[in-house]
Amino acid sequence: MSRNNKDKMSNLIIIRRIWDHLSNRKKKQFIFVISSMLLSGIAELFSLASVFPLLSVIIDPYILWDIPLVKKIAIFSGIDNPSSLILPATILFILSIVTASFIRLSSLWLNGKFAASIGTGFSYQVFKKNLFQPYSVHILRNTSKIISSATSQIDLTVIAINLILQMLTGIIVALALLVAMLFTSKLATTYLIGIFGLAYILFIVFIKKNLL
C-alpha cells in the first residue's frame, strides 16, 4: 500500500473515531448542520435561477408575459403592462441574492460553532480524565505538559473539523450550481467542466513538480 493510501486510511480512521466519540446530541446537531448546507445549496440554486427572469424582462418583457402563471400573478398584483415586470423581477433577484448570502453565512457560522462545541466537549473529557487520575499518577508525570499537548491537539482537531465542514458546504453549493447550469445549457456546462477540470489537473501537476 502506498504512502498516500495509508494517509487516507489513517484520516478515515481518525474521522471514524471522532464520530464514535460524539454524543447522540452532537450527532443530531451534525445532521442539522448538514441540513443547513443543503438549504444553502438550494438557496444558491434559486439565486441563480432568479437571474433568468430579470434577463428575460430586460431583453423582451413579452417572454415572461406570455407565461400564463406569470401573467395571472402580474394582473392580480395590478401590473397590466409587460414593461412593468422589470421592477418585480429586480426585487426578486435582489431578495434571492440577499437570502442566499444570509443562508450561506449562517451555514458557515453553524459550521464554526459546531466544530468549536466538539472541541469544548473533548477538552472537558480530557481535563476530567486527567483530573481524576490517582495521586500516584500525577506524581510520576508532568500533568501540565500533558494538558498543554492535549489542548494543542484539540485545537488542531477543531480547525480540521471546521475545514471539512466548509469543504462539504462548498461541494454541496457547487453541485447545486452545476445542476442549475445543466438545466440551462448542457453543452456550455460540459465545456466549462472540461476547461476547469483540465486547469485543475495542470495546476496539481505543476504544484507536485515544484514540491518534489
PDB file of C-alpha atoms in Angstrom:
ATOM      1  CA  MET A   1       0.000   0.000   0.000  1.00  0.00           C
ATOM      2  CA  SER A   2       1.390   3.410  -0.990  1.00  0.00           C
ATOM      3  CA  ARG A   3       2.018   6.196   1.481  1.00  0.00           C
ATOM      4  CA  ASN A   4      -0.885   8.281   0.116  1.00  0.00           C
ATOM      5  CA  ASN A   5      -3.299   5.382   0.576  1.00  0.00           C
ATOM      6  CA  LYS A   6      -2.026   4.828   4.121  1.00  0.00           C
ATOM      7  CA  ASP A   7      -2.543   8.534   4.906  1.00  0.00           C
ATOM      8  CA  LYS A   8      -6.081   8.397   3.521  1.00  0.00           C
ATOM      9  CA  MET A   9      -6.879   5.305   5.586  1.00  0.00           C
ATOM     10  CA  SER A  10      -5.392   6.944   8.662  1.00  0.00           C
ATOM     11  CA  ASN A  11      -7.526  10.073   8.120  1.00  0.00           C
ATOM     12  CA  LEU A  12     -10.665   7.980   7.683  1.00  0.00           C
ATOM     13  CA  ILE A  13      -9.903   6.085  10.884  1.00  0.00           C
ATOM     14  CA  ILE A  14      -9.432   9.364  12.774  1.00  0.00           C
ATOM     15  CA  ILE A  15     -12.727  10.726  11.425  1.00  0.00           C
ATOM     16  CA  ARG A  16     -14.475   7.488  12.388  1.00  0.00           C
ATOM     17  CA  ARG A  17     -13.050   7.646  15.924  1.00  0.00           C
ATOM     18  CA  ILE A  18     -14.132  11.267  16.294  1.00  0.00           C
ATOM     19  CA  TRP A  19     -17.627  10.296  15.162  1.00  0.00           C
ATOM     20  CA  ASP A  20     -17.723   7.387  17.633  1.00  0.00           C
ATOM     21  CA  HIS A  21     -16.792   9.714  20.497  1.00  0.00           C
ATOM     22  CA  LEU A  22     -19.584  12.170  19.685  1.00  0.00           C
ATOM     23  CA  SER A  23     -22.664  12.093  21.876  1.00  0.00           C
ATOM     24  CA  ASN A  24     -26.090  11.446  20.381  1.00  0.00           C
ATOM     25  CA  ARG A  25     -26.876  15.120  20.828  1.00  0.00           C
ATOM     26  CA  LYS A  26     -23.798  16.109  18.806  1.00  0.00           C
ATOM     27  CA  LYS A  27     -24.730  13.631  16.072  1.00  0.00           C
ATOM     28  CA  LYS A  28     -28.181  15.195  15.837  1.00  0.00           C
ATOM     29  CA  GLN A  29     -26.554  18.628  15.643  1.00  0.00           C
ATOM     30  CA  PHE A  30     -24.364  17.339  12.823  1.00  0.00           C
ATOM     31  CA  ILE A  31     -27.487  16.317  10.882  1.00  0.00           C
ATOM     32  CA  PHE A  32     -28.829  19.836  11.435  1.00  0.00           C
ATOM     33  CA  VAL A  33     -25.555  21.304  10.126  1.00  0.00           C
ATOM     34  CA  ILE A  34     -25.778  19.094   7.011  1.00  0.00           C
ATOM     35  CA  SER A  35     -29.379  20.266   6.537  1.00  0.00           C
ATOM     36  CA  SER A  36     -28.204  23.887   6.630  1.00  0.00           C
ATOM     37  CA  MET A  37     -25.634  23.029   3.944  1.00  0.00           C
ATOM     38  CA  LEU A  38     -28.367  21.549   1.732  1.00  0.00           C
ATOM     39  CA  LEU A  39     -30.530  24.603   2.338  1.00  0.00           C
ATOM     40  CA  SER A  40     -27.594  26.793   1.342  1.00  0.00           C
ATOM     41  CA  GLY A  41     -27.225  24.834  -1.896  1.00  0.00           C
ATOM     42  CA  ILE A  42     -30.948  25.182  -2.679  1.00  0.00           C
ATOM     43  CA  ALA A  43     -30.780  28.916  -1.957  1.00  0.00           C
ATOM     44  CA  GLU A  44     -27.842  29.292  -4.348  1.00  0.00           C
ATOM     45  CA  LEU A  45     -29.852  27.378  -6.942  1.00  0.00           C
ATOM     46  CA  PHE A  46     -32.781  29.791  -6.619  1.00  0.00           C
ATOM     47  CA  SER A  47     -30.499  32.830  -6.668  1.00  0.00           C
ATOM     48  CA  LEU A  48     -29.019  31.651  -9.964  1.00  0.00           C
ATOM     49  CA  ALA A  49     -32.469  30.856 -11.349  1.00  0.00           C
ATOM     50  CA  SER A  50     -33.702  34.358 -10.463  1.00  0.00           C
ATOM     51  CA  VAL A  51     -31.238  35.818 -12.986  1.00  0.00           C
ATOM     52  CA  PHE A  52     -33.192  34.430 -15.941  1.00  0.00           C
ATOM     53  CA  PRO A  53     -36.493  36.281 -15.281  1.00  0.00           C
ATOM     54  CA  LEU A  54     -34.550  39.508 -14.917  1.00  0.00           C
ATOM     55  CA  LEU A  55     -32.641  38.950 -18.162  1.00  0.00           C
ATOM     56  CA  SER A  56     -35.856  37.959 -19.940  1.00  0.00           C
ATOM     57  CA  VAL A  57     -37.574  41.182 -18.871  1.00  0.00           C
ATOM     58  CA  ILE A  58     -34.584  43.267 -19.970  1.00  0.00           C
ATOM     59  CA  ILE A  59     -34.293  41.537 -23.371  1.00  0.00           C
ATOM     60  CA  ASP A  60     -38.001  41.042 -24.144  1.00  0.00           C
ATOM     61  CA  PRO A  61     -40.706  41.529 -21.458  1.00  0.00           C
ATOM     62  CA  TYR A  62     -43.190  39.510 -23.512  1.00  0.00           C
ATOM     63  CA  ILE A  63     -41.161  36.317 -22.903  1.00  0.00           C
ATOM     64  CA  LEU A  64     -42.353  36.342 -19.290  1.00  0.00           C
ATOM     65  CA  TRP A  65     -45.708  37.932 -20.070  1.00  0.00           C
ATOM     66  CA  ASP A  66     -46.631  35.040 -22.346  1.00  0.00           C
ATOM     67  CA  ILE A  67     -46.312  32.584 -19.442  1.00  0.00           C
ATOM     68  CA  PRO A  68     -49.888  32.149 -18.138  1.00  0.00           C
ATOM     69  CA  LEU A  69     -48.928  31.839 -14.452  1.00  0.00           C
ATOM     70  CA  VAL A  70     -46.697  34.932 -14.554  1.00  0.00           C
ATOM     71  CA  LYS A  71     -49.366  36.919 -16.377  1.00  0.00           C
ATOM     72  CA  LYS A  72     -52.049  35.866 -13.898  1.00  0.00           C
ATOM     73  CA  ILE A  73     -49.891  36.833 -10.881  1.00  0.00           C
ATOM     74  CA  ALA A  74     -48.912  40.136 -12.527  1.00  0.00           C
ATOM     75  CA  ILE A  75     -52.531  41.107 -13.262  1.00  0.00           C
ATOM     76  CA  PHE A  76     -53.545  40.093  -9.724  1.00  0.00           C
ATOM     77  CA  SER A  77     -50.768  42.396  -8.412  1.00  0.00           C
ATOM     78  CA  GLY A  78     -52.019  45.306 -10.513  1.00  0.00           C
ATOM     79  CA  ILE A  79     -49.460  45.032 -13.310  1.00  0.00           C
ATOM     80  CA  ASP A  80     -51.087  45.235 -16.752  1.00  0.00           C
ATOM     81  CA  ASN A  81     -48.033  46.130 -18.832  1.00  0.00           C
ATOM     82  CA  PRO A  82     -45.179  43.696 -19.712  1.00  0.00           C
ATOM     83  CA  SER A  83     -42.616  46.503 -19.351  1.00  0.00           C
ATOM     84  CA  SER A  84     -43.646  46.943 -15.714  1.00  0.00           C
ATOM     85  CA  LEU A  85     -42.301  43.474 -14.887  1.00  0.00           C
ATOM     86  CA  ILE A  86     -38.770  44.914 -14.606  1.00  0.00           C
ATOM     87  CA  LEU A  87     -39.349  46.132 -11.021  1.00  0.00           C
ATOM     88  CA  PRO A  88     -40.698  42.864  -9.523  1.00  0.00           C
ATOM     89  CA  ALA A  89     -38.061  40.867 -11.436  1.00  0.00           C
ATOM     90  CA  THR A  90     -35.325  43.094  -9.987  1.00  0.00           C
ATOM     91  CA  ILE A  91     -36.771  42.837  -6.472  1.00  0.00           C
ATOM     92  CA  LEU A  92     -36.981  39.046  -6.821  1.00  0.00           C
ATOM     93  CA  PHE A  93     -33.352  38.900  -7.941  1.00  0.00           C
ATOM     94  CA  ILE A  94     -32.123  41.101  -5.071  1.00  0.00           C
ATOM     95  CA  LEU A  95     -34.145  39.174  -2.470  1.00  0.00           C
ATOM     96  CA  SER A  96     -32.854  35.835  -3.733  1.00  0.00           C
ATOM     97  CA  ILE A  97     -29.240  37.046  -3.622  1.00  0.00           C
ATOM     98  CA  VAL A  98     -29.636  38.501  -0.108  1.00  0.00           C
ATOM     99  CA  THR A  99     -31.425  35.360   1.135  1.00  0.00           C
ATOM    100  CA  ALA A 100     -28.814  33.026  -0.378  1.00  0.00           C
ATOM    101  CA  SER A 101     -25.978  35.087   1.136  1.00  0.00           C
ATOM    102  CA  PHE A 102     -27.655  35.097   4.553  1.00  0.00           C
ATOM    103  CA  ILE A 103     -28.213  31.328   4.484  1.00  0.00           C
ATOM    104  CA  ARG A 104     -24.637  30.736   3.305  1.00  0.00           C
ATOM    105  CA  LEU A 105     -23.177  32.885   6.095  1.00  0.00           C
ATOM    106  CA  SER A 106     -25.472  31.203   8.635  1.00  0.00           C
ATOM    107  CA  SER A 107     -24.295  27.802   7.422  1.00  0.00           C
ATOM    108  CA  LEU A 108     -20.645  28.816   7.789  1.00  0.00           C
ATOM    109  CA  TRP A 109     -21.378  30.178  11.276  1.00  0.00           C
ATOM    110  CA  LEU A 110     -23.044  26.896  12.246  1.00  0.00           C
ATOM    111  CA  ASN A 111     -20.007  25.006  10.935  1.00  0.00           C
ATOM    112  CA  GLY A 112     -17.680  27.003  13.158  1.00  0.00           C
ATOM    113  CA  LYS A 113     -19.942  26.764  16.182  1.00  0.00           C
ATOM    114  CA  PHE A 114     -20.389  23.006  15.766  1.00  0.00           C
ATOM    115  CA  ALA A 115     -16.633  22.443  15.415  1.00  0.00           C
ATOM    116  CA  ALA A 116     -15.979  24.606  18.474  1.00  0.00           C
ATOM    117  CA  SER A 117     -18.590  22.693  20.508  1.00  0.00           C
ATOM    118  CA  ILE A 118     -16.854  19.416  19.631  1.00  0.00           C
ATOM    119  CA  GLY A 119     -13.547  20.903  20.797  1.00  0.00           C
ATOM    120  CA  THR A 120     -15.171  22.045  24.042  1.00  0.00           C
ATOM    121  CA  GLY A 121     -16.556  18.556  24.660  1.00  0.00           C
ATOM    122  CA  PHE A 122     -13.201  16.905  24.000  1.00  0.00           C
ATOM    123  CA  SER A 123     -11.427  19.404  26.262  1.00  0.00           C
ATOM    124  CA  TYR A 124     -13.871  18.663  29.054  1.00  0.00           C
ATOM    125  CA  GLN A 125     -13.303  14.916  28.720  1.00  0.00           C
ATOM    126  CA  VAL A 126      -9.514  15.308  28.650  1.00  0.00           C
ATOM    127  CA  PHE A 127      -9.402  17.559  31.724  1.00  0.00           C
ATOM    128  CA  LYS A 128     -11.889  15.356  33.572  1.00  0.00           C
ATOM    129  CA  LYS A 129      -9.946  12.150  32.941  1.00  0.00           C
ATOM    130  CA  ASN A 130      -6.673  13.820  33.803  1.00  0.00           C
ATOM    131  CA  LEU A 131      -8.045  15.413  36.977  1.00  0.00           C
ATOM    132  CA  PHE A 132      -9.463  12.168  38.373  1.00  0.00           C
ATOM    133  CA  GLN A 133      -6.257  10.199  37.947  1.00  0.00           C
ATOM    134  CA  PRO A 134      -4.800   8.768  41.184  1.00  0.00           C
ATOM    135  CA  TYR A 135      -2.345  10.913  43.119  1.00  0.00           C
ATOM    136  CA  SER A 136       0.464   8.453  42.355  1.00  0.00           C
ATOM    137  CA  VAL A 137      -0.055   9.006  38.623  1.00  0.00           C
ATOM    138  CA  HIS A 138       0.098  12.800  38.994  1.00  0.00           C
ATOM    139  CA  ILE A 139       3.452  12.487  40.810  1.00  0.00           C
ATOM    140  CA  LEU A 140       5.006  10.311  38.100  1.00  0.00           C
ATOM    141  CA  ARG A 141       4.096  12.503  35.115  1.00  0.00           C
ATOM    142  CA  ASN A 142       4.100  16.148  34.116  1.00  0.00           C
ATOM    143  CA  THR A 143       0.393  16.974  34.192  1.00  0.00           C
ATOM    144  CA  SER A 144       0.763  20.496  32.809  1.00  0.00           C
ATOM    145  CA  LYS A 145       2.707  19.185  29.812  1.00  0.00           C
ATOM    146  CA  ILE A 146       0.022  16.585  29.085  1.00  0.00           C
ATOM    147  CA  ILE A 147      -2.739  19.196  29.306  1.00  0.00           C
ATOM    148  CA  SER A 148      -0.794  21.587  27.074  1.00  0.00           C
ATOM    149  CA  SER A 149      -0.232  18.862  24.471  1.00  0.00           C
ATOM    150  CA  ALA A 150      -3.878  17.768  24.593  1.00  0.00           C
ATOM    151  CA  THR A 151      -5.073  21.366  24.204  1.00  0.00           C
ATOM    152  CA  SER A 152      -2.852  21.829  21.161  1.00  0.00           C
ATOM    153  CA  GLN A 153      -4.144  18.618  19.551  1.00  0.00           C
ATOM    154  CA  ILE A 154      -7.769  19.550  20.268  1.00  0.00           C
ATOM    155  CA  ASP A 155      -7.251  22.976  18.653  1.00  0.00           C
ATOM    156  CA  LEU A 156      -5.895  21.278  15.528  1.00  0.00           C
ATOM    157  CA  THR A 157      -8.844  18.871  15.557  1.00  0.00           C
ATOM    158  CA  VAL A 158     -11.324  21.771  15.728  1.00  0.00           C
ATOM    159  CA  ILE A 159      -9.603  23.502  12.801  1.00  0.00           C
ATOM    160  CA  ALA A 160      -9.653  20.277  10.775  1.00  0.00           C
ATOM    161  CA  ILE A 161     -13.359  19.663  11.501  1.00  0.00           C
ATOM    162  CA  ASN A 162     -14.220  23.235  10.541  1.00  0.00           C
ATOM    163  CA  LEU A 163     -12.292  22.907   7.275  1.00  0.00           C
ATOM    164  CA  ILE A 164     -14.041  19.608   6.467  1.00  0.00           C
ATOM    165  CA  LEU A 165     -17.455  21.183   7.104  1.00  0.00           C
ATOM    166  CA  GLN A 166     -16.575  24.178   4.929  1.00  0.00           C
ATOM    167  CA  MET A 167     -15.420  21.812   2.192  1.00  0.00           C
ATOM    168  CA  LEU A 168     -18.728  19.919   2.386  1.00  0.00           C
ATOM    169  CA  THR A 169     -20.624  23.206   2.166  1.00  0.00           C
ATOM    170  CA  GLY A 170     -18.611  24.214  -0.899  1.00  0.00           C
ATOM    171  CA  ILE A 171     -19.224  20.843  -2.576  1.00  0.00           C
ATOM    172  CA  ILE A 172     -22.987  20.992  -1.979  1.00  0.00           C
ATOM    173  CA  VAL A 173     -23.215  24.578  -3.277  1.00  0.00           C
ATOM    174  CA  ALA A 174     -21.086  23.688  -6.303  1.00  0.00           C
ATOM    175  CA  LEU A 175     -23.307  20.686  -7.084  1.00  0.00           C
ATOM    176  CA  ALA A 176     -26.424  22.854  -6.819  1.00  0.00           C
ATOM    177  CA  LEU A 177     -24.951  25.406  -9.231  1.00  0.00           C
ATOM    178  CA  LEU A 178     -23.868  22.593 -11.552  1.00  0.00           C
ATOM    179  CA  VAL A 179     -27.414  21.206 -11.637  1.00  0.00           C
ATOM    180  CA  ALA A 180     -28.765  24.672 -12.445  1.00  0.00           C
ATOM    181  CA  MET A 181     -26.241  25.108 -15.240  1.00  0.00           C
ATOM    182  CA  LEU A 182     -27.060  21.664 -16.675  1.00  0.00           C
ATOM    183  CA  PHE A 183     -30.733  22.596 -16.867  1.00  0.00           C
ATOM    184  CA  THR A 184     -29.777  25.863 -18.549  1.00  0.00           C
ATOM    185  CA  SER A 185     -27.274  24.584 -21.113  1.00  0.00           C
ATOM    186  CA  LYS A 186     -25.811  21.095 -21.071  1.00  0.00           C
ATOM    187  CA  LEU A 187     -23.287  21.856 -23.817  1.00  0.00           C
ATOM    188  CA  ALA A 188     -21.926  25.013 -22.182  1.00  0.00           C
ATOM    189  CA  THR A 189     -21.745  23.263 -18.802  1.00  0.00           C
ATOM    190  CA  THR A 190     -19.841  20.337 -20.332  1.00  0.00           C
ATOM    191  CA  TYR A 191     -17.318  22.719 -21.882  1.00  0.00           C
ATOM    192  CA  LEU A 192     -16.896  24.603 -18.591  1.00  0.00           C
ATOM    193  CA  ILE A 193     -16.387  21.372 -16.631  1.00  0.00           C
ATOM    194  CA  GLY A 194     -13.791  20.255 -19.169  1.00  0.00           C
ATOM    195  CA  ILE A 195     -11.922  23.579 -19.051  1.00  0.00           C
ATOM    196  CA  PHE A 196     -11.896  23.844 -15.251  1.00  0.00           C
ATOM    197  CA  GLY A 197     -11.063  20.139 -14.887  1.00  0.00           C
ATOM    198  CA  LEU A 198      -8.089  20.473 -17.239  1.00  0.00           C
ATOM    199  CA  ALA A 199      -6.932  23.634 -15.468  1.00  0.00           C
ATOM    200  CA  TYR A 200      -7.183  21.849 -12.100  1.00  0.00           C
ATOM    201  CA  ILE A 201      -5.160  18.855 -13.342  1.00  0.00           C
ATOM    202  CA  LEU A 202      -2.457  21.127 -14.786  1.00  0.00           C
ATOM    203  CA  PHE A 203      -2.353  23.080 -11.528  1.00  0.00           C
ATOM    204  CA  ILE A 204      -1.932  19.889  -9.461  1.00  0.00           C
ATOM    205  CA  VAL A 205       0.833  18.623 -11.777  1.00  0.00           C
ATOM    206  CA  PHE A 206       2.618  21.992 -11.564  1.00  0.00           C
ATOM    207  CA  ILE A 207       2.392  22.047  -7.746  1.00  0.00           C
ATOM    208  CA  LYS A 208       3.684  18.463  -7.446  1.00  0.00           C
ATOM    209  CA  LYS A 209       6.668  19.195  -9.699  1.00  0.00           C
ATOM    210  CA  ASN A 210       7.613  22.277  -7.678  1.00  0.00           C
ATOM    211  CA  LEU A 211       7.205  20.481  -4.349  1.00  0.00           C
ATOM    212  CA  LEU A 212       9.257  17.492  -5.459  1.00  0.00           C
TER     213      LEU A 212
END
